[in-house]
Amino acid sequence: MRWQAFECTGPRLAGGSRVSPGTPISLEYRHGCIHARFDVSLDLFCALRAARFDSQLAASSAASLARLLATVFAGSGPPSMNILVTGCAGFIGMHTCERLLARGDQVTGIDNLNDYYDPALKQARLARLTADPAFRFERMDIAEPDALNRLFARHPQQRVIHLAAQAGVRYSLKNPQAYVASNLTAFVNVLEACRHQGVEHLVYASSSSVYGHNADLPFRVEQDVDHPVSLYAATKKSNELMAHCYSHLFRLPTTGLRFFTVYGPWGRPDMAYWLFTRAILEGRPIDVFNQGRMRRDFTYIDDIVEGVVRVLDQIAVPEPGYDRHHPTPAASDAPYRLYNIGNSQPVELLDFIGAIEDALGRKAVRNLLPMQAGDVEATYADVSALERAVGFSPVTPIEVGVGQFVDWYREWTSR
């Protein structure tokens, strides 16, 4: 906790003492060499408490004050933690770091800033994070042996969110070795570092791609996922298996999150929604695979981050009464969990394109093509396990999320 109400000119606040709404309260902020003091009235104090984690406050001109005040006043959130986020300059990584910083955590972010897509976008994301004194950045490749152990020796971490990976189904057909290094070797290094450093909870990104050509919709975490159709999906399934080994052998609490088609501001340029938006604005045709006969469970970035943070705060534990005679992939007698995070409302691809057209005020010229290798016709998340565990499921409508992305994209490309 970085803010504290340490003095007031009227009756003291401790012990639930009665004070009038206009009572002036002095608030102090200390972090390293930074020391600031503010005087606010009790009614403003209470209003800020009531508005904690409000995204409108976080976007206001008083963001620095509001977000810090909002996380510390008597029971307004969990104690500040030291949290490591891998892939911090990535799409989900940046948003996750911002959320953790907003609630008062100390965040160490690592990223190798590779050139899979424009590094300038990664640098711009990173610049948003490094402006916060509670954020520390370390550039490193976690596929390198002992890199994480050296980091942990300098900066011990309580919990880890592992988002670094080589993304992309189609790129795995061109450069499989990148997936072996980034998604397999690196993940073993993460597990080893967490094991030896006594990390309280490892939360890592899996993917809806693990469901492959499974036709039993919606996809449930209890289903078998033994038939991936891309190397990318196979590496993500492997991560889940390796995590279970470490949960079983070393009692390392791990939780895997199967993300479903994440979109939103600051997204990846190789994703379809970005490619569609760019092509439409430039007056070029868009490539629509499988003649547009595809459905995706598009999930807005804010919903993904909400799920990640809630899961991080709930350390994985063994399933009570786990029955080895009737095992489920989603739980174990080890501290191990798996959850889907998806909007649970699959959208036809042509309808999604329509939402982009509406937000842009322009129509697309559609180039209808056959299905691509490694792709699947439909994704649809059953999020009931996530709802039971943390009381949350994604809620953002496509029209709202697409509008937010288009607004950001216009701003980004006009800079």
mmCIF file of C-alpha atoms in Angstrom:
data_model
loop_
_atom_site.group_PDB
_atom_site.id
_atom_site.type_symbol
_atom_site.label_atom_id
_atom_site.label_comp_id
_atom_site.label_asym_id
_atom_site.label_seq_id
_atom_site.Cartn_x
_atom_site.Cartn_y
_atom_site.Cartn_z
ATOM 1 C CA MET A 1 0.000 0.000 0.000
ATOM 2 C CA ARG A 2 1.564 3.223 -1.158
ATOM 3 C CA TRP A 3 -0.965 5.780 0.097
ATOM 4 C CA GLN A 4 -1.973 6.157 3.679
ATOM 5 C CA ALA A 5 -4.258 8.486 5.559
ATOM 6 C CA PHE A 6 -1.820 9.427 8.289
ATOM 7 C CA GLU A 7 -3.283 12.576 9.797
ATOM 8 C CA CYS A 8 -6.471 14.598 9.951
ATOM 9 C CA THR A 9 -7.159 17.929 11.564
ATOM 10 C CA GLY A 10 -10.442 16.740 13.070
ATOM 11 C CA PRO A 11 -11.153 13.541 15.051
ATOM 12 C CA ARG A 12 -8.859 10.620 14.201
ATOM 13 C CA LEU A 13 -10.013 8.075 11.614
ATOM 14 C CA ALA A 14 -8.726 4.992 13.381
ATOM 15 C CA GLY A 15 -11.184 2.697 15.101
ATOM 16 C CA GLY A 16 -14.140 3.902 13.099
ATOM 17 C CA SER A 17 -14.329 7.271 14.875
ATOM 18 C CA ARG A 18 -17.123 9.536 13.706
ATOM 19 C CA VAL A 19 -16.016 12.487 11.586
ATOM 20 C CA SER A 20 -18.027 15.033 9.649
ATOM 21 C CA PRO A 21 -18.133 14.952 5.809
ATOM 22 C CA GLY A 22 -16.075 18.129 5.565
ATOM 23 C CA THR A 23 -13.280 16.906 7.815
ATOM 24 C CA PRO A 24 -9.962 17.644 6.061
ATOM 25 C CA ILE A 25 -7.663 14.634 5.739
ATOM 26 C CA SER A 26 -3.977 14.691 4.884
ATOM 27 C CA LEU A 27 -2.786 11.939 2.572
ATOM 28 C CA GLU A 28 0.811 11.028 1.984
ATOM 29 C CA TYR A 29 2.437 9.202 -0.919
ATOM 30 C CA ARG A 30 5.902 7.714 -0.566
ATOM 31 C CA HIS A 31 7.703 5.671 -3.209
ATOM 32 C CA GLY A 32 11.491 5.700 -3.350
ATOM 33 C CA CYS A 33 12.620 9.297 -3.461
ATOM 34 C CA ILE A 34 9.136 10.572 -4.316
ATOM 35 C CA HIS A 35 7.233 12.159 -1.466
ATOM 36 C CA ALA A 36 3.954 13.984 -1.955
ATOM 37 C CA ARG A 37 1.207 15.169 0.369
ATOM 38 C CA PHE A 38 -2.399 16.071 -0.396
ATOM 39 C CA ASP A 39 -5.256 17.490 1.634
ATOM 40 C CA VAL A 40 -8.733 16.251 0.768
ATOM 41 C CA SER A 41 -12.110 16.341 2.470
ATOM 42 C CA LEU A 42 -13.653 13.216 3.897
ATOM 43 C CA ASP A 43 -16.451 13.234 1.323
ATOM 44 C CA LEU A 44 -13.918 13.216 -1.540
ATOM 45 C CA PHE A 45 -11.999 10.516 0.282
ATOM 46 C CA CYS A 46 -15.150 8.357 0.432
ATOM 47 C CA ALA A 47 -16.059 9.103 -3.167
ATOM 48 C CA LEU A 48 -12.663 7.907 -4.360
ATOM 49 C CA ARG A 49 -13.004 4.754 -2.293
ATOM 50 C CA ALA A 50 -16.422 4.050 -3.764
ATOM 51 C CA ALA A 51 -15.083 4.562 -7.289
ATOM 52 C CA ARG A 52 -12.110 2.236 -7.017
ATOM 53 C CA PHE A 53 -11.048 0.479 -10.212
ATOM 54 C CA ASP A 54 -13.364 2.757 -12.224
ATOM 55 C CA SER A 55 -11.961 2.887 -15.772
ATOM 56 C CA GLN A 56 -13.310 6.400 -16.287
ATOM 57 C CA LEU A 57 -11.246 7.609 -13.345
ATOM 58 C CA ALA A 58 -8.202 5.820 -14.732
ATOM 59 C CA ALA A 59 -8.612 7.692 -18.013
ATOM 60 C CA SER A 60 -9.090 11.124 -16.443
ATOM 61 C CA SER A 61 -6.504 13.869 -16.156
ATOM 62 C CA ALA A 62 -6.219 13.055 -12.460
ATOM 63 C CA ALA A 63 -5.404 9.419 -13.211
ATOM 64 C CA SER A 64 -2.230 9.212 -11.160
ATOM 65 C CA LEU A 65 -3.904 10.462 -7.992
ATOM 66 C CA ALA A 66 -7.185 8.624 -8.464
ATOM 67 C CA ARG A 67 -5.768 5.202 -9.230
ATOM 68 C CA LEU A 68 -3.359 5.274 -6.302
ATOM 69 C CA LEU A 69 -5.899 6.544 -3.819
ATOM 70 C CA ALA A 70 -8.397 3.997 -5.033
ATOM 71 C CA THR A 71 -6.308 0.991 -4.063
ATOM 72 C CA VAL A 72 -5.360 1.678 -0.488
ATOM 73 C CA PHE A 73 -8.104 3.078 1.644
ATOM 74 C CA ALA A 74 -9.151 0.538 4.284
ATOM 75 C CA GLY A 75 -10.031 -2.661 2.523
ATOM 76 C CA SER A 76 -10.098 -1.336 -1.029
ATOM 77 C CA GLY A 77 -8.145 -4.262 -2.452
ATOM 78 C CA PRO A 78 -5.514 -6.919 -1.744
ATOM 79 C CA PRO A 79 -2.145 -5.863 -0.313
ATOM 80 C CA SER A 80 0.416 -4.705 -2.843
ATOM 81 C CA MET A 81 2.398 -7.586 -4.347
ATOM 82 C CA ASN A 82 5.586 -8.014 -6.355
ATOM 83 C CA ILE A 83 4.403 -9.492 -9.647
ATOM 84 C CA LEU A 84 6.401 -10.559 -12.682
ATOM 85 C CA VAL A 85 4.719 -10.260 -16.084
ATOM 86 C CA THR A 86 6.475 -11.857 -19.054
ATOM 87 C CA GLY A 87 5.683 -10.459 -22.486
ATOM 88 C CA CYS A 88 4.947 -7.078 -20.912
ATOM 89 C CA ALA A 89 5.317 -5.189 -24.201
ATOM 90 C CA GLY A 90 2.766 -7.436 -25.880
ATOM 91 C CA PHE A 91 -0.912 -6.708 -26.379
ATOM 92 C CA ILE A 92 -2.296 -8.575 -23.365
ATOM 93 C CA GLY A 93 0.869 -8.001 -21.368
ATOM 94 C CA MET A 94 0.694 -4.204 -21.508
ATOM 95 C CA HIS A 95 -2.962 -4.087 -20.499
ATOM 96 C CA THR A 96 -2.357 -6.552 -17.666
ATOM 97 C CA CYS A 97 0.559 -4.527 -16.317
ATOM 98 C CA GLU A 98 -1.505 -1.349 -16.412
ATOM 99 C CA ARG A 99 -4.259 -2.998 -14.418
ATOM 100 C CA LEU A 100 -1.841 -4.306 -11.789
ATOM 101 C CA LEU A 101 -0.144 -0.922 -11.471
ATOM 102 C CA ALA A 102 -3.506 0.774 -11.178
ATOM 103 C CA ARG A 103 -4.345 -1.241 -8.097
ATOM 104 C CA GLY A 104 -0.974 -0.590 -6.460
ATOM 105 C CA ASP A 105 1.169 -3.634 -7.239
ATOM 106 C CA GLN A 106 4.900 -3.477 -7.897
ATOM 107 C CA VAL A 107 5.364 -4.917 -11.393
ATOM 108 C CA THR A 108 8.477 -6.248 -13.064
ATOM 109 C CA GLY A 109 7.985 -6.689 -16.788
ATOM 110 C CA ILE A 110 10.214 -8.624 -19.150
ATOM 111 C CA ASP A 111 10.166 -8.833 -22.931
ATOM 112 C CA ASN A 112 12.695 -9.565 -25.680
ATOM 113 C CA LEU A 113 11.077 -6.967 -27.997
ATOM 114 C CA ASN A 114 11.491 -9.199 -31.048
ATOM 115 C CA ASP A 115 10.511 -8.179 -34.565
ATOM 116 C CA TYR A 116 7.686 -10.668 -35.199
ATOM 117 C CA TYR A 117 5.706 -7.477 -35.791
ATOM 118 C CA ASP A 118 6.642 -3.784 -35.703
ATOM 119 C CA PRO A 119 8.849 -3.215 -32.618
ATOM 120 C CA ALA A 120 7.722 0.432 -32.600
ATOM 121 C CA LEU A 121 4.306 -0.704 -31.384
ATOM 122 C CA LYS A 122 5.935 -2.699 -28.592
ATOM 123 C CA GLN A 123 8.095 0.274 -27.639
ATOM 124 C CA ALA A 124 5.029 2.517 -27.524
ATOM 125 C CA ARG A 125 3.242 0.075 -25.224
ATOM 126 C CA LEU A 126 6.325 -0.136 -23.046
ATOM 127 C CA ALA A 127 6.541 3.650 -22.794
ATOM 128 C CA ARG A 128 3.086 3.690 -21.183
ATOM 129 C CA LEU A 129 4.366 1.362 -18.472
ATOM 130 C CA THR A 130 7.783 2.833 -17.755
ATOM 131 C CA ALA A 131 6.145 6.160 -16.885
ATOM 132 C CA ASP A 132 4.988 4.527 -13.635
ATOM 133 C CA PRO A 133 7.635 4.401 -10.867
ATOM 134 C CA ALA A 134 6.205 1.085 -9.659
ATOM 135 C CA PHE A 135 7.135 -0.584 -12.961
ATOM 136 C CA ARG A 136 10.555 -2.073 -13.655
ATOM 137 C CA PHE A 137 11.517 -3.308 -17.135
ATOM 138 C CA GLU A 138 14.103 -5.948 -17.955
ATOM 139 C CA ARG A 139 14.839 -6.800 -21.573
ATOM 140 C CA MET A 140 15.644 -10.476 -21.814
ATOM 141 C CA ASP A 141 14.968 -13.677 -23.698
ATOM 142 C CA ILE A 142 13.531 -16.174 -21.230
ATOM 143 C CA ALA A 143 14.536 -19.039 -23.533
ATOM 144 C CA GLU A 144 18.069 -18.327 -22.349
ATOM 145 C CA PRO A 145 19.071 -20.674 -19.504
ATOM 146 C CA ASP A 146 19.265 -19.031 -16.056
ATOM 147 C CA ALA A 147 18.019 -15.623 -17.259
ATOM 148 C CA LEU A 148 14.997 -15.779 -14.976
ATOM 149 C CA ASN A 149 16.972 -17.177 -12.052
ATOM 150 C CA ARG A 150 19.333 -14.206 -12.242
ATOM 151 C CA LEU A 151 16.359 -11.841 -12.320
ATOM 152 C CA PHE A 152 14.712 -13.507 -9.319
ATOM 153 C CA ALA A 153 17.979 -13.311 -7.385
ATOM 154 C CA ARG A 154 17.961 -9.520 -7.850
ATOM 155 C CA HIS A 155 14.218 -8.969 -7.598
ATOM 156 C CA PRO A 156 12.226 -11.684 -5.777
ATOM 157 C CA GLN A 157 8.663 -12.077 -7.055
ATOM 158 C CA GLN A 158 5.570 -13.335 -5.266
ATOM 159 C CA ARG A 159 3.476 -14.216 -8.304
ATOM 160 C CA VAL A 160 4.074 -14.620 -12.021
ATOM 161 C CA ILE A 161 1.868 -13.993 -15.055
ATOM 162 C CA HIS A 162 3.473 -15.692 -18.049
ATOM 163 C CA LEU A 163 2.215 -14.177 -21.307
ATOM 164 C CA ALA A 164 5.400 -14.252 -23.401
ATOM 165 C CA ALA A 165 5.112 -16.630 -26.342
ATOM 166 C CA GLN A 166 5.509 -16.911 -30.069
ATOM 167 C CA ALA A 167 1.976 -16.200 -31.214
ATOM 168 C CA GLY A 168 0.183 -16.994 -34.448
ATOM 169 C CA VAL A 169 -1.210 -20.199 -35.891
ATOM 170 C CA ARG A 170 -0.099 -19.554 -39.486
ATOM 171 C CA TYR A 171 3.428 -18.440 -38.645
ATOM 172 C CA SER A 172 3.990 -21.804 -36.948
ATOM 173 C CA LEU A 173 3.807 -23.382 -40.412
ATOM 174 C CA LYS A 174 6.725 -21.202 -41.560
ATOM 175 C CA ASN A 175 8.997 -21.052 -38.521
ATOM 176 C CA PRO A 176 8.380 -23.990 -36.175
ATOM 177 C CA GLN A 177 11.707 -23.557 -34.371
ATOM 178 C CA ALA A 178 10.563 -20.190 -33.023
ATOM 179 C CA TYR A 179 7.708 -21.983 -31.249
ATOM 180 C CA VAL A 180 9.995 -24.622 -29.776
ATOM 181 C CA ALA A 181 12.256 -21.936 -28.295
ATOM 182 C CA SER A 182 9.636 -19.425 -27.150
ATOM 183 C CA ASN A 183 6.766 -21.701 -26.157
ATOM 184 C CA LEU A 184 8.488 -24.859 -24.917
ATOM 185 C CA THR A 185 12.048 -24.105 -23.793
ATOM 186 C CA ALA A 186 11.039 -20.755 -22.329
ATOM 187 C CA PHE A 187 8.098 -22.277 -20.475
ATOM 188 C CA VAL A 188 10.306 -24.891 -18.836
ATOM 189 C CA ASN A 189 12.594 -22.052 -17.721
ATOM 190 C CA VAL A 190 9.602 -20.225 -16.224
ATOM 191 C CA LEU A 191 8.502 -23.347 -14.357
ATOM 192 C CA GLU A 192 12.011 -23.988 -13.032
ATOM 193 C CA ALA A 193 12.445 -20.405 -11.852
ATOM 194 C CA CYS A 194 9.049 -20.415 -10.127
ATOM 195 C CA ARG A 195 9.793 -23.756 -8.497
ATOM 196 C CA HIS A 196 13.172 -22.739 -7.083
ATOM 197 C CA GLN A 197 12.084 -19.251 -6.038
ATOM 198 C CA GLY A 198 8.970 -20.419 -4.189
ATOM 199 C CA VAL A 199 6.508 -18.398 -6.288
ATOM 200 C CA GLU A 200 3.015 -18.382 -4.754
ATOM 201 C CA HIS A 201 1.107 -18.723 -8.034
ATOM 202 C CA LEU A 202 1.966 -19.033 -11.712
ATOM 203 C CA VAL A 203 -0.748 -17.950 -14.146
ATOM 204 C CA TYR A 204 0.051 -18.630 -17.799
ATOM 205 C CA ALA A 205 -1.548 -18.099 -21.194
ATOM 206 C CA SER A 206 -2.896 -21.073 -23.048
ATOM 207 C CA SER A 207 -5.170 -20.783 -26.076
ATOM 208 C CA SER A 208 -8.521 -21.795 -27.520
ATOM 209 C CA SER A 209 -6.434 -23.314 -30.337
ATOM 210 C CA VAL A 210 -5.889 -26.398 -28.172
ATOM 211 C CA TYR A 211 -9.450 -27.523 -28.983
ATOM 212 C CA GLY A 212 -8.444 -28.187 -32.596
ATOM 213 C CA HIS A 213 -11.223 -29.641 -34.745
ATOM 214 C CA ASN A 214 -13.331 -30.554 -31.740
ATOM 215 C CA ALA A 215 -16.942 -30.255 -32.911
ATOM 216 C CA ASP A 216 -18.543 -30.462 -29.466
ATOM 217 C CA LEU A 217 -19.534 -26.851 -28.807
ATOM 218 C CA PRO A 218 -19.238 -24.919 -26.586
ATOM 219 C CA PHE A 219 -15.676 -25.867 -25.709
ATOM 220 C CA ARG A 220 -15.406 -26.981 -22.099
ATOM 221 C CA VAL A 221 -12.207 -27.258 -20.077
ATOM 222 C CA GLU A 222 -13.301 -30.750 -19.094
ATOM 223 C CA GLN A 223 -13.006 -31.959 -22.707
ATOM 224 C CA ASP A 224 -10.005 -33.871 -24.016
ATOM 225 C CA VAL A 225 -7.831 -31.770 -26.327
ATOM 226 C CA ASP A 226 -5.573 -34.406 -27.827
ATOM 227 C CA HIS A 227 -5.928 -33.505 -31.513
ATOM 228 C CA PRO A 228 -4.364 -30.081 -32.208
ATOM 229 C CA VAL A 229 -4.261 -28.901 -35.823
ATOM 230 C CA SER A 230 -1.287 -26.512 -35.591
ATOM 231 C CA LEU A 231 2.114 -26.586 -33.951
ATOM 232 C CA TYR A 232 1.149 -23.440 -32.042
ATOM 233 C CA ALA A 233 -1.793 -25.286 -30.492
ATOM 234 C CA ALA A 234 0.421 -28.268 -29.698
ATOM 235 C CA THR A 235 2.881 -26.054 -27.803
ATOM 236 C CA LYS A 236 0.057 -24.573 -25.750
ATOM 237 C CA LYS A 237 -1.299 -28.014 -24.889
ATOM 238 C CA SER A 238 2.261 -28.981 -23.928
ATOM 239 C CA ASN A 239 2.409 -26.002 -21.563
ATOM 240 C CA GLU A 240 -0.668 -27.285 -19.752
ATOM 241 C CA LEU A 241 0.877 -30.739 -19.372
ATOM 242 C CA MET A 242 4.218 -29.379 -18.156
ATOM 243 C CA ALA A 243 2.466 -27.115 -15.665
ATOM 244 C CA HIS A 244 0.610 -30.087 -14.222
ATOM 245 C CA CYS A 245 3.887 -31.964 -13.779
ATOM 246 C CA TYR A 246 5.311 -29.115 -11.705
ATOM 247 C CA SER A 247 2.098 -28.730 -9.722
ATOM 248 C CA HIS A 248 2.165 -32.451 -8.940
ATOM 249 C CA LEU A 249 5.883 -32.933 -8.319
ATOM 250 C CA PHE A 250 6.729 -29.653 -6.582
ATOM 251 C CA ARG A 251 3.306 -28.399 -5.435
ATOM 252 C CA LEU A 252 3.736 -25.243 -7.514
ATOM 253 C CA PRO A 253 0.273 -23.671 -7.885
ATOM 254 C CA THR A 254 -0.404 -23.125 -11.594
ATOM 255 C CA THR A 255 -3.417 -21.871 -13.534
ATOM 256 C CA GLY A 256 -3.701 -21.959 -17.316
ATOM 257 C CA LEU A 257 -6.029 -19.608 -19.176
ATOM 258 C CA ARG A 258 -7.329 -20.511 -22.616
ATOM 259 C CA PHE A 259 -7.842 -17.162 -24.326
ATOM 260 C CA PHE A 260 -10.423 -16.886 -27.102
ATOM 261 C CA THR A 261 -9.642 -14.462 -30.002
ATOM 262 C CA VAL A 262 -8.620 -11.383 -28.035
ATOM 263 C CA TYR A 263 -9.136 -7.978 -29.670
ATOM 264 C CA GLY A 264 -9.080 -4.320 -28.736
ATOM 265 C CA PRO A 265 -6.883 -1.192 -28.598
ATOM 266 C CA TRP A 266 -3.124 -1.756 -28.804
ATOM 267 C CA GLY A 267 -3.705 -5.142 -30.453
ATOM 268 C CA ARG A 268 -1.459 -7.154 -32.764
ATOM 269 C CA PRO A 269 -1.042 -6.108 -36.418
ATOM 270 C CA ASP A 270 -1.203 -9.735 -37.614
ATOM 271 C CA MET A 271 -4.714 -10.261 -36.243
ATOM 272 C CA ALA A 272 -7.659 -10.323 -38.653
ATOM 273 C CA TYR A 273 -9.501 -7.350 -37.156
ATOM 274 C CA TRP A 274 -6.395 -5.148 -37.578
ATOM 275 C CA LEU A 275 -5.812 -6.383 -41.142
ATOM 276 C CA PHE A 276 -9.471 -5.809 -42.030
ATOM 277 C CA THR A 277 -9.490 -2.294 -40.585
ATOM 278 C CA ARG A 278 -6.296 -1.301 -42.347
ATOM 279 C CA ALA A 279 -7.388 -2.696 -45.713
ATOM 280 C CA ILE A 280 -10.829 -1.057 -45.591
ATOM 281 C CA LEU A 281 -9.355 2.350 -44.778
ATOM 282 C CA GLU A 282 -6.812 1.955 -47.575
ATOM 283 C CA GLY A 283 -9.469 0.872 -50.074
ATOM 284 C CA ARG A 284 -8.016 -2.606 -50.569
ATOM 285 C CA PRO A 285 -9.946 -5.918 -50.617
ATOM 286 C CA ILE A 286 -9.949 -8.014 -47.457
ATOM 287 C CA ASP A 287 -9.188 -11.753 -47.527
ATOM 288 C CA VAL A 288 -12.069 -13.704 -46.014
ATOM 289 C CA PHE A 289 -11.240 -17.371 -45.565
ATOM 290 C CA ASN A 290 -13.608 -20.339 -45.799
ATOM 291 C CA GLN A 291 -15.946 -18.061 -47.778
ATOM 292 C CA GLY A 292 -16.707 -16.295 -44.493
ATOM 293 C CA ARG A 293 -18.324 -19.399 -42.994
ATOM 294 C CA MET A 294 -16.527 -19.100 -39.670
ATOM 295 C CA ARG A 295 -17.498 -18.202 -36.118
ATOM 296 C CA ARG A 296 -15.253 -16.813 -33.435
ATOM 297 C CA ASP A 297 -15.729 -16.099 -29.747
ATOM 298 C CA PHE A 298 -14.212 -12.612 -29.979
ATOM 299 C CA THR A 299 -13.225 -11.419 -26.486
ATOM 300 C CA TYR A 300 -12.459 -7.812 -25.610
ATOM 301 C CA ILE A 301 -9.120 -7.076 -23.967
ATOM 302 C CA ASP A 302 -10.588 -5.531 -20.792
ATOM 303 C CA ASP A 303 -12.535 -8.731 -20.145
ATOM 304 C CA ILE A 304 -9.409 -10.824 -20.641
ATOM 305 C CA VAL A 305 -7.439 -8.707 -18.166
ATOM 306 C CA GLU A 306 -10.243 -8.808 -15.608
ATOM 307 C CA GLY A 307 -10.170 -12.598 -15.763
ATOM 308 C CA VAL A 308 -6.379 -12.768 -15.534
ATOM 309 C CA VAL A 309 -6.203 -10.575 -12.441
ATOM 310 C CA ARG A 310 -9.059 -12.320 -10.664
ATOM 311 C CA VAL A 311 -7.471 -15.698 -11.299
ATOM 312 C CA LEU A 312 -4.066 -14.447 -10.155
ATOM 313 C CA ASP A 313 -5.579 -13.460 -6.810
ATOM 314 C CA GLN A 314 -7.093 -16.912 -6.286
ATOM 315 C CA ILE A 315 -4.201 -19.310 -5.851
ATOM 316 C CA ALA A 316 -4.798 -22.720 -7.421
ATOM 317 C CA VAL A 317 -5.521 -25.493 -4.917
ATOM 318 C CA PRO A 318 -6.163 -29.232 -5.273
ATOM 319 C CA GLU A 319 -9.704 -30.144 -6.264
ATOM 320 C CA PRO A 320 -11.543 -31.422 -3.154
ATOM 321 C CA GLY A 321 -12.563 -35.037 -3.601
ATOM 322 C CA TYR A 322 -10.736 -35.350 -6.930
ATOM 323 C CA ASP A 323 -11.499 -38.776 -8.403
ATOM 324 C CA ARG A 324 -8.566 -40.359 -10.231
ATOM 325 C CA HIS A 325 -10.906 -42.982 -11.667
ATOM 326 C CA HIS A 326 -12.774 -40.199 -13.497
ATOM 327 C CA PRO A 327 -10.107 -37.565 -14.198
ATOM 328 C CA THR A 328 -10.772 -34.170 -15.747
ATOM 329 C CA PRO A 329 -8.154 -32.104 -17.601
ATOM 330 C CA ALA A 330 -9.331 -28.961 -15.800
ATOM 331 C CA ALA A 331 -8.393 -29.866 -12.216
ATOM 332 C CA SER A 332 -6.284 -32.266 -10.196
ATOM 333 C CA ASP A 333 -5.297 -33.478 -6.764
ATOM 334 C CA ALA A 334 -2.361 -31.111 -7.333
ATOM 335 C CA PRO A 335 -2.681 -27.293 -7.106
ATOM 336 C CA TYR A 336 -3.575 -26.981 -10.797
ATOM 337 C CA ARG A 337 -6.429 -25.335 -12.721
ATOM 338 C CA LEU A 338 -7.513 -24.562 -16.279
ATOM 339 C CA TYR A 339 -10.127 -22.019 -17.374
ATOM 340 C CA ASN A 340 -11.553 -20.691 -20.609
ATOM 341 C CA ILE A 341 -11.774 -16.928 -20.987
ATOM 342 C CA GLY A 342 -14.082 -16.101 -23.880
ATOM 343 C CA ASN A 343 -17.123 -13.979 -24.568
ATOM 344 C CA SER A 344 -19.281 -17.109 -24.739
ATOM 345 C CA GLN A 345 -21.197 -15.519 -27.628
ATOM 346 C CA PRO A 346 -19.639 -16.640 -30.924
ATOM 347 C CA VAL A 347 -20.042 -14.201 -33.794
ATOM 348 C CA GLU A 348 -20.197 -14.995 -37.505
ATOM 349 C CA LEU A 349 -17.071 -13.666 -39.202
ATOM 350 C CA LEU A 350 -19.159 -11.729 -41.726
ATOM 351 C CA ASP A 351 -21.052 -10.070 -38.857
ATOM 352 C CA PHE A 352 -17.758 -9.116 -37.221
ATOM 353 C CA ILE A 353 -16.621 -7.564 -40.486
ATOM 354 C CA GLY A 354 -19.956 -5.733 -40.559
ATOM 355 C CA ALA A 355 -19.246 -4.267 -37.120
ATOM 356 C CA ILE A 356 -15.896 -2.970 -38.372
ATOM 357 C CA GLU A 357 -17.610 -1.481 -41.444
ATOM 358 C CA ASP A 358 -20.148 0.270 -39.228
ATOM 359 C CA ALA A 359 -17.443 1.697 -36.954
ATOM 360 C CA LEU A 360 -15.432 2.917 -39.951
ATOM 361 C CA GLY A 361 -18.389 4.150 -41.959
ATOM 362 C CA ARG A 362 -17.040 2.294 -44.989
ATOM 363 C CA LYS A 363 -17.826 -0.957 -46.774
ATOM 364 C CA ALA A 364 -15.268 -3.681 -47.393
ATOM 365 C CA VAL A 365 -14.474 -5.326 -50.713
ATOM 366 C CA ARG A 366 -14.424 -9.013 -49.800
ATOM 367 C CA ASN A 367 -12.095 -11.538 -51.395
ATOM 368 C CA LEU A 368 -13.634 -14.920 -50.501
ATOM 369 C CA LEU A 369 -11.052 -17.688 -50.167
ATOM 370 C CA PRO A 370 -10.851 -21.365 -49.058
ATOM 371 C CA MET A 371 -10.000 -22.382 -45.475
ATOM 372 C CA GLN A 372 -6.381 -21.923 -44.454
ATOM 373 C CA ALA A 373 -4.246 -24.771 -43.147
ATOM 374 C CA GLY A 374 -4.239 -24.958 -39.359
ATOM 375 C CA ASP A 375 -7.440 -22.938 -38.968
ATOM 376 C CA VAL A 376 -10.758 -24.048 -37.446
ATOM 377 C CA GLU A 377 -14.328 -23.217 -38.385
ATOM 378 C CA ALA A 378 -15.663 -22.239 -34.973
ATOM 379 C CA THR A 379 -14.677 -21.384 -31.415
ATOM 380 C CA TYR A 380 -17.111 -21.031 -28.537
ATOM 381 C CA ALA A 381 -16.106 -20.838 -24.872
ATOM 382 C CA ASP A 382 -17.969 -22.368 -21.981
ATOM 383 C CA VAL A 383 -16.877 -20.123 -19.116
ATOM 384 C CA SER A 384 -18.917 -21.747 -16.352
ATOM 385 C CA ALA A 385 -15.772 -22.995 -14.579
ATOM 386 C CA LEU A 386 -14.363 -19.458 -14.545
ATOM 387 C CA GLU A 387 -17.658 -18.062 -13.243
ATOM 388 C CA ARG A 388 -17.750 -20.591 -10.410
ATOM 389 C CA ALA A 389 -14.146 -19.922 -9.467
ATOM 390 C CA VAL A 390 -13.914 -16.124 -9.569
ATOM 391 C CA GLY A 391 -17.450 -14.872 -10.186
ATOM 392 C CA PHE A 392 -16.720 -13.339 -13.571
ATOM 393 C CA SER A 393 -17.455 -13.834 -17.248
ATOM 394 C CA PRO A 394 -16.729 -11.458 -20.154
ATOM 395 C CA VAL A 395 -19.457 -8.921 -20.898
ATOM 396 C CA THR A 396 -18.307 -6.502 -23.633
ATOM 397 C CA PRO A 397 -20.531 -6.515 -26.760
ATOM 398 C CA ILE A 398 -18.788 -6.738 -30.138
ATOM 399 C CA GLU A 399 -20.123 -3.358 -31.249
ATOM 400 C CA VAL A 400 -18.597 -1.651 -28.211
ATOM 401 C CA GLY A 401 -15.254 -3.426 -28.423
ATOM 402 C CA VAL A 402 -14.857 -2.916 -32.163
ATOM 403 C CA GLY A 403 -15.717 0.761 -31.772
ATOM 404 C CA GLN A 404 -13.035 1.138 -29.116
ATOM 405 C CA PHE A 405 -10.466 -0.528 -31.359
ATOM 406 C CA VAL A 406 -11.340 1.573 -34.412
ATOM 407 C CA ASP A 407 -11.117 4.796 -32.389
ATOM 408 C CA TRP A 408 -7.701 3.775 -31.111
ATOM 409 C CA TYR A 409 -6.525 2.627 -34.559
ATOM 410 C CA ARG A 410 -7.390 5.969 -36.129
ATOM 411 C CA GLU A 411 -5.454 7.765 -33.406
ATOM 412 C CA TRP A 412 -2.482 5.390 -33.664
ATOM 413 C CA THR A 413 -2.143 5.679 -37.447
ATOM 414 C CA SER A 414 -2.541 9.462 -37.430
ATOM 415 C CA ARG A 415 0.329 10.069 -35.004
#
